[in-house]
């Protein structure tokens, strides 16, 4: 039998913390998507398309968790069910790994095309690619912190 989590009245008021956590994940990912999508020729490079797909998944996952946590806070429910926490862990880790892979592959392509090959004659487009990759890495850092916290919550029981 799984141990019960703390009662809702024992939990601290964490609405502000939850909003900050999920907001920064969404903002970094949405900023990465916006920077990449406004560059005119991104669709010809597969790694950049993968970056947009991965960041879209990160936005959807973070938004879904924010809504779920908000509903739990309004209804004063505690989401420390081991099954739910393990689902959060898997979702966070999958999203974190996909985000890291997308950011790394896009960074590699950006370095190859724009530094090594010297084909960065279109300055503003290069800056958008670099900004998108930087925001993707920040989104990855944010979701990986979340995944480590979820793993710690699961281990704490």
PDB file of C-alpha atoms in Angstrom:
ATOM      1  CA  UNK A   1       0.000   0.000   0.000  1.00  0.00           C
ATOM      2  CA  UNK A   2       1.379   3.367  -1.003  1.00  0.00           C
ATOM      3  CA  UNK A   3       1.829   6.020   1.679  1.00  0.00           C
ATOM      4  CA  UNK A   4      -0.536   8.946   1.548  1.00  0.00           C
ATOM      5  CA  UNK A   5       0.813  12.380   0.725  1.00  0.00           C
ATOM      6  CA  UNK A   6       0.334  15.430   2.909  1.00  0.00           C
ATOM      7  CA  UNK A   7      -3.133  16.788   3.440  1.00  0.00           C
ATOM      8  CA  UNK A   8      -4.073  19.858   1.338  1.00  0.00           C
ATOM      9  CA  UNK A   9      -4.034  22.143   4.371  1.00  0.00           C
ATOM     10  CA  UNK A  10      -0.479  20.999   5.190  1.00  0.00           C
ATOM     11  CA  UNK A  11       0.828  21.930   1.743  1.00  0.00           C
ATOM     12  CA  UNK A  12       2.267  25.435   1.387  1.00  0.00           C
ATOM     13  CA  UNK A  13       0.660  27.969  -0.902  1.00  0.00           C
ATOM     14  CA  UNK A  14       2.627  27.251  -4.052  1.00  0.00           C
ATOM     15  CA  UNK A  15       0.455  28.770  -6.745  1.00  0.00           C
ATOM     16  CA  UNK A  16       3.006  31.495  -7.464  1.00  0.00           C
ATOM     17  CA  UNK A  17       5.849  28.963  -7.642  1.00  0.00           C
ATOM     18  CA  UNK A  18       3.890  26.693  -9.950  1.00  0.00           C
ATOM     19  CA  UNK A  19       3.018  29.585 -12.221  1.00  0.00           C
ATOM     20  CA  UNK A  20       6.651  30.698 -12.378  1.00  0.00           C
ATOM     21  CA  UNK A  21       7.943  27.199 -13.107  1.00  0.00           C
ATOM     22  CA  UNK A  22       5.565  26.444 -15.941  1.00  0.00           C
ATOM     23  CA  UNK A  23       5.604  30.005 -17.274  1.00  0.00           C
ATOM     24  CA  UNK A  24       9.356  30.020 -17.793  1.00  0.00           C
ATOM     25  CA  UNK A  25       9.218  26.645 -19.555  1.00  0.00           C
ATOM     26  CA  UNK A  26       6.460  27.920 -21.843  1.00  0.00           C
ATOM     27  CA  UNK A  27       8.099  31.312 -22.436  1.00  0.00           C
ATOM     28  CA  UNK A  28      11.471  29.850 -23.389  1.00  0.00           C
ATOM     29  CA  UNK A  29       9.908  27.257 -25.679  1.00  0.00           C
ATOM     30  CA  UNK A  30       7.451  29.713 -27.258  1.00  0.00           C
ATOM     31  CA  UNK A  31      10.254  32.243 -27.730  1.00  0.00           C
ATOM     32  CA  UNK A  32      12.342  29.595 -29.454  1.00  0.00           C
ATOM     33  CA  UNK A  33       9.432  28.716 -31.739  1.00  0.00           C
ATOM     34  CA  UNK A  34       8.738  32.372 -32.522  1.00  0.00           C
ATOM     35  CA  UNK A  35      12.379  33.168 -33.287  1.00  0.00           C
ATOM     36  CA  UNK A  36      12.726  30.146 -35.547  1.00  0.00           C
ATOM     37  CA  UNK A  37       9.354  30.542 -37.271  1.00  0.00           C
ATOM     38  CA  UNK A  38      10.052  34.164 -38.191  1.00  0.00           C
ATOM     39  CA  UNK A  39      13.254  33.193 -39.991  1.00  0.00           C
ATOM     40  CA  UNK A  40      12.357  32.811 -43.674  1.00  0.00           C
ATOM     41  CA  UNK A  41      14.360  29.697 -44.613  1.00  0.00           C
ATOM     42  CA  UNK A  42      14.194  27.510 -41.521  1.00  0.00           C
ATOM     43  CA  UNK A  43      11.919  24.867 -43.085  1.00  0.00           C
ATOM     44  CA  UNK A  44      14.666  23.617 -45.385  1.00  0.00           C
ATOM     45  CA  UNK A  45      16.777  22.442 -42.451  1.00  0.00           C
ATOM     46  CA  UNK A  46      15.456  19.329 -40.707  1.00  0.00           C
ATOM     47  CA  UNK A  47      17.085  20.046 -37.344  1.00  0.00           C
ATOM     48  CA  UNK A  48      15.330  23.403 -37.156  1.00  0.00           C
ATOM     49  CA  UNK A  49      11.957  21.793 -37.949  1.00  0.00           C
ATOM     50  CA  UNK A  50      12.653  19.224 -35.210  1.00  0.00           C
ATOM     51  CA  UNK A  51      13.427  22.078 -32.826  1.00  0.00           C
ATOM     52  CA  UNK A  52      10.028  23.639 -33.478  1.00  0.00           C
ATOM     53  CA  UNK A  53       8.271  20.281 -32.969  1.00  0.00           C
ATOM     54  CA  UNK A  54      10.154  19.608 -29.744  1.00  0.00           C
ATOM     55  CA  UNK A  55       9.505  23.070 -28.350  1.00  0.00           C
ATOM     56  CA  UNK A  56       5.833  22.712 -29.297  1.00  0.00           C
ATOM     57  CA  UNK A  57       5.709  19.516 -27.244  1.00  0.00           C
ATOM     58  CA  UNK A  58       7.372  21.327 -24.351  1.00  0.00           C
ATOM     59  CA  UNK A  59       4.766  24.109 -24.466  1.00  0.00           C
ATOM     60  CA  UNK A  60       1.902  21.595 -24.580  1.00  0.00           C
ATOM     61  CA  UNK A  61       3.330  19.470 -21.743  1.00  0.00           C
ATOM     62  CA  UNK A  62       4.053  22.451 -19.486  1.00  0.00           C
ATOM     63  CA  UNK A  63       0.644  23.983 -20.146  1.00  0.00           C
ATOM     64  CA  UNK A  64      -1.113  20.682 -19.414  1.00  0.00           C
ATOM     65  CA  UNK A  65       0.752  20.292 -16.122  1.00  0.00           C
ATOM     66  CA  UNK A  66       0.017  23.904 -15.164  1.00  0.00           C
ATOM     67  CA  UNK A  67      -3.707  23.358 -15.793  1.00  0.00           C
ATOM     68  CA  UNK A  68      -3.656  20.091 -13.834  1.00  0.00           C
ATOM     69  CA  UNK A  69      -1.848  21.710 -10.910  1.00  0.00           C
ATOM     70  CA  UNK A  70      -4.201  24.697 -11.004  1.00  0.00           C
ATOM     71  CA  UNK A  71      -7.250  22.428 -10.885  1.00  0.00           C
ATOM     72  CA  UNK A  72      -5.721  20.476  -8.005  1.00  0.00           C
ATOM     73  CA  UNK A  73      -5.077  23.690  -6.069  1.00  0.00           C
ATOM     74  CA  UNK A  74      -8.601  24.993  -6.653  1.00  0.00           C
ATOM     75  CA  UNK A  75     -10.131  21.684  -5.552  1.00  0.00           C
ATOM     76  CA  UNK A  76      -7.588  21.417  -2.703  1.00  0.00           C
ATOM     77  CA  UNK A  77      -6.379  17.996  -3.840  1.00  0.00           C
ATOM     78  CA  UNK A  78      -2.865  16.684  -3.402  1.00  0.00           C
ATOM     79  CA  UNK A  79      -1.328  15.097  -6.485  1.00  0.00           C
ATOM     80  CA  UNK A  80       1.163  12.898  -4.639  1.00  0.00           C
ATOM     81  CA  UNK A  81      -0.309   9.698  -6.009  1.00  0.00           C
ATOM     82  CA  UNK A  82       2.663   7.481  -6.950  1.00  0.00           C
ATOM     83  CA  UNK A  83       1.084   6.656 -10.311  1.00  0.00           C
ATOM     84  CA  UNK A  84       0.624  10.351 -11.190  1.00  0.00           C
ATOM     85  CA  UNK A  85       4.117  11.290 -10.032  1.00  0.00           C
ATOM     86  CA  UNK A  86       5.637   8.465 -12.089  1.00  0.00           C
ATOM     87  CA  UNK A  87       3.671   9.726 -15.109  1.00  0.00           C
ATOM     88  CA  UNK A  88       5.070  13.231 -14.497  1.00  0.00           C
ATOM     89  CA  UNK A  89       8.584  11.790 -14.245  1.00  0.00           C
ATOM     90  CA  UNK A  90       8.321   9.925 -17.532  1.00  0.00           C
ATOM     91  CA  UNK A  91       6.737  12.900 -19.299  1.00  0.00           C
ATOM     92  CA  UNK A  92       9.307  15.351 -17.939  1.00  0.00           C
ATOM     93  CA  UNK A  93      12.265  13.123 -18.805  1.00  0.00           C
ATOM     94  CA  UNK A  94      11.000  12.376 -22.323  1.00  0.00           C
ATOM     95  CA  UNK A  95      10.312  16.059 -22.929  1.00  0.00           C
ATOM     96  CA  UNK A  96      13.700  17.035 -21.476  1.00  0.00           C
ATOM     97  CA  UNK A  97      15.589  14.540 -23.632  1.00  0.00           C
ATOM     98  CA  UNK A  98      13.740  15.544 -26.796  1.00  0.00           C
ATOM     99  CA  UNK A  99      14.395  19.214 -26.012  1.00  0.00           C
ATOM    100  CA  UNK A 100      18.087  18.572 -25.437  1.00  0.00           C
ATOM    101  CA  UNK A 101      18.371  16.579 -28.660  1.00  0.00           C
ATOM    102  CA  UNK A 102      16.589  19.276 -30.652  1.00  0.00           C
ATOM    103  CA  UNK A 103      18.601  22.124 -29.147  1.00  0.00           C
ATOM    104  CA  UNK A 104      21.891  20.276 -29.625  1.00  0.00           C
ATOM    105  CA  UNK A 105      21.196  19.295 -33.219  1.00  0.00           C
ATOM    106  CA  UNK A 106      20.067  22.820 -34.078  1.00  0.00           C
ATOM    107  CA  UNK A 107      23.129  24.295 -32.401  1.00  0.00           C
ATOM    108  CA  UNK A 108      25.351  21.926 -34.362  1.00  0.00           C
ATOM    109  CA  UNK A 109      23.722  22.911 -37.649  1.00  0.00           C
ATOM    110  CA  UNK A 110      23.919  26.602 -36.758  1.00  0.00           C
ATOM    111  CA  UNK A 111      27.637  26.305 -35.986  1.00  0.00           C
ATOM    112  CA  UNK A 112      28.283  24.261 -39.133  1.00  0.00           C
ATOM    113  CA  UNK A 113      26.441  26.545 -41.525  1.00  0.00           C
ATOM    114  CA  UNK A 114      27.219  29.906 -40.046  1.00  0.00           C
ATOM    115  CA  UNK A 115      30.687  29.560 -38.537  1.00  0.00           C
ATOM    116  CA  UNK A 116      32.427  26.655 -40.246  1.00  0.00           C
ATOM    117  CA  UNK A 117      31.055  27.083 -43.760  1.00  0.00           C
ATOM    118  CA  UNK A 118      30.908  30.864 -43.514  1.00  0.00           C
ATOM    119  CA  UNK A 119      27.553  31.018 -45.280  1.00  0.00           C
ATOM    120  CA  UNK A 120      26.011  33.537 -42.916  1.00  0.00           C
ATOM    121  CA  UNK A 121      25.617  36.365 -45.374  1.00  0.00           C
ATOM    122  CA  UNK A 122      22.101  37.073 -44.116  1.00  0.00           C
ATOM    123  CA  UNK A 123      22.788  38.503 -40.648  1.00  0.00           C
ATOM    124  CA  UNK A 124      19.297  38.866 -39.181  1.00  0.00           C
ATOM    125  CA  UNK A 125      18.361  35.301 -40.070  1.00  0.00           C
ATOM    126  CA  UNK A 126      21.505  34.000 -38.369  1.00  0.00           C
ATOM    127  CA  UNK A 127      20.674  35.940 -35.228  1.00  0.00           C
ATOM    128  CA  UNK A 128      17.158  34.443 -35.177  1.00  0.00           C
ATOM    129  CA  UNK A 129      18.582  30.928 -35.452  1.00  0.00           C
ATOM    130  CA  UNK A 130      21.044  31.604 -32.651  1.00  0.00           C
ATOM    131  CA  UNK A 131      18.367  33.164 -30.442  1.00  0.00           C
ATOM    132  CA  UNK A 132      16.063  30.217 -31.064  1.00  0.00           C
ATOM    133  CA  UNK A 133      18.765  27.725 -30.107  1.00  0.00           C
ATOM    134  CA  UNK A 134      19.698  29.702 -26.970  1.00  0.00           C
ATOM    135  CA  UNK A 135      16.052  29.836 -25.851  1.00  0.00           C
ATOM    136  CA  UNK A 136      15.708  26.117 -26.570  1.00  0.00           C
ATOM    137  CA  UNK A 137      18.641  25.385 -24.271  1.00  0.00           C
ATOM    138  CA  UNK A 138      17.088  27.562 -21.557  1.00  0.00           C
ATOM    139  CA  UNK A 139      13.827  25.654 -21.985  1.00  0.00           C
ATOM    140  CA  UNK A 140      15.744  22.410 -21.641  1.00  0.00           C
ATOM    141  CA  UNK A 141      17.416  23.598 -18.433  1.00  0.00           C
ATOM    142  CA  UNK A 142      14.013  24.541 -17.059  1.00  0.00           C
ATOM    143  CA  UNK A 143      12.323  21.207 -17.875  1.00  0.00           C
ATOM    144  CA  UNK A 144      15.322  19.204 -16.666  1.00  0.00           C
ATOM    145  CA  UNK A 145      15.149  20.953 -13.286  1.00  0.00           C
ATOM    146  CA  UNK A 146      11.470  20.075 -13.162  1.00  0.00           C
ATOM    147  CA  UNK A 147      12.212  16.447 -14.009  1.00  0.00           C
ATOM    148  CA  UNK A 148      14.823  16.212 -11.251  1.00  0.00           C
ATOM    149  CA  UNK A 149      12.371  17.681  -8.742  1.00  0.00           C
ATOM    150  CA  UNK A 150       9.730  15.138  -9.804  1.00  0.00           C
ATOM    151  CA  UNK A 151      12.252  12.324  -9.412  1.00  0.00           C
ATOM    152  CA  UNK A 152      13.103  13.615  -5.938  1.00  0.00           C
ATOM    153  CA  UNK A 153       9.390  13.773  -5.017  1.00  0.00           C
ATOM    154  CA  UNK A 154       8.916  10.207  -6.221  1.00  0.00           C
ATOM    155  CA  UNK A 155      11.945   8.984  -4.248  1.00  0.00           C
ATOM    156  CA  UNK A 156      10.761  10.831  -1.129  1.00  0.00           C
ATOM    157  CA  UNK A 157       7.557   8.858  -1.377  1.00  0.00           C
TER     158      UNK A 157
END
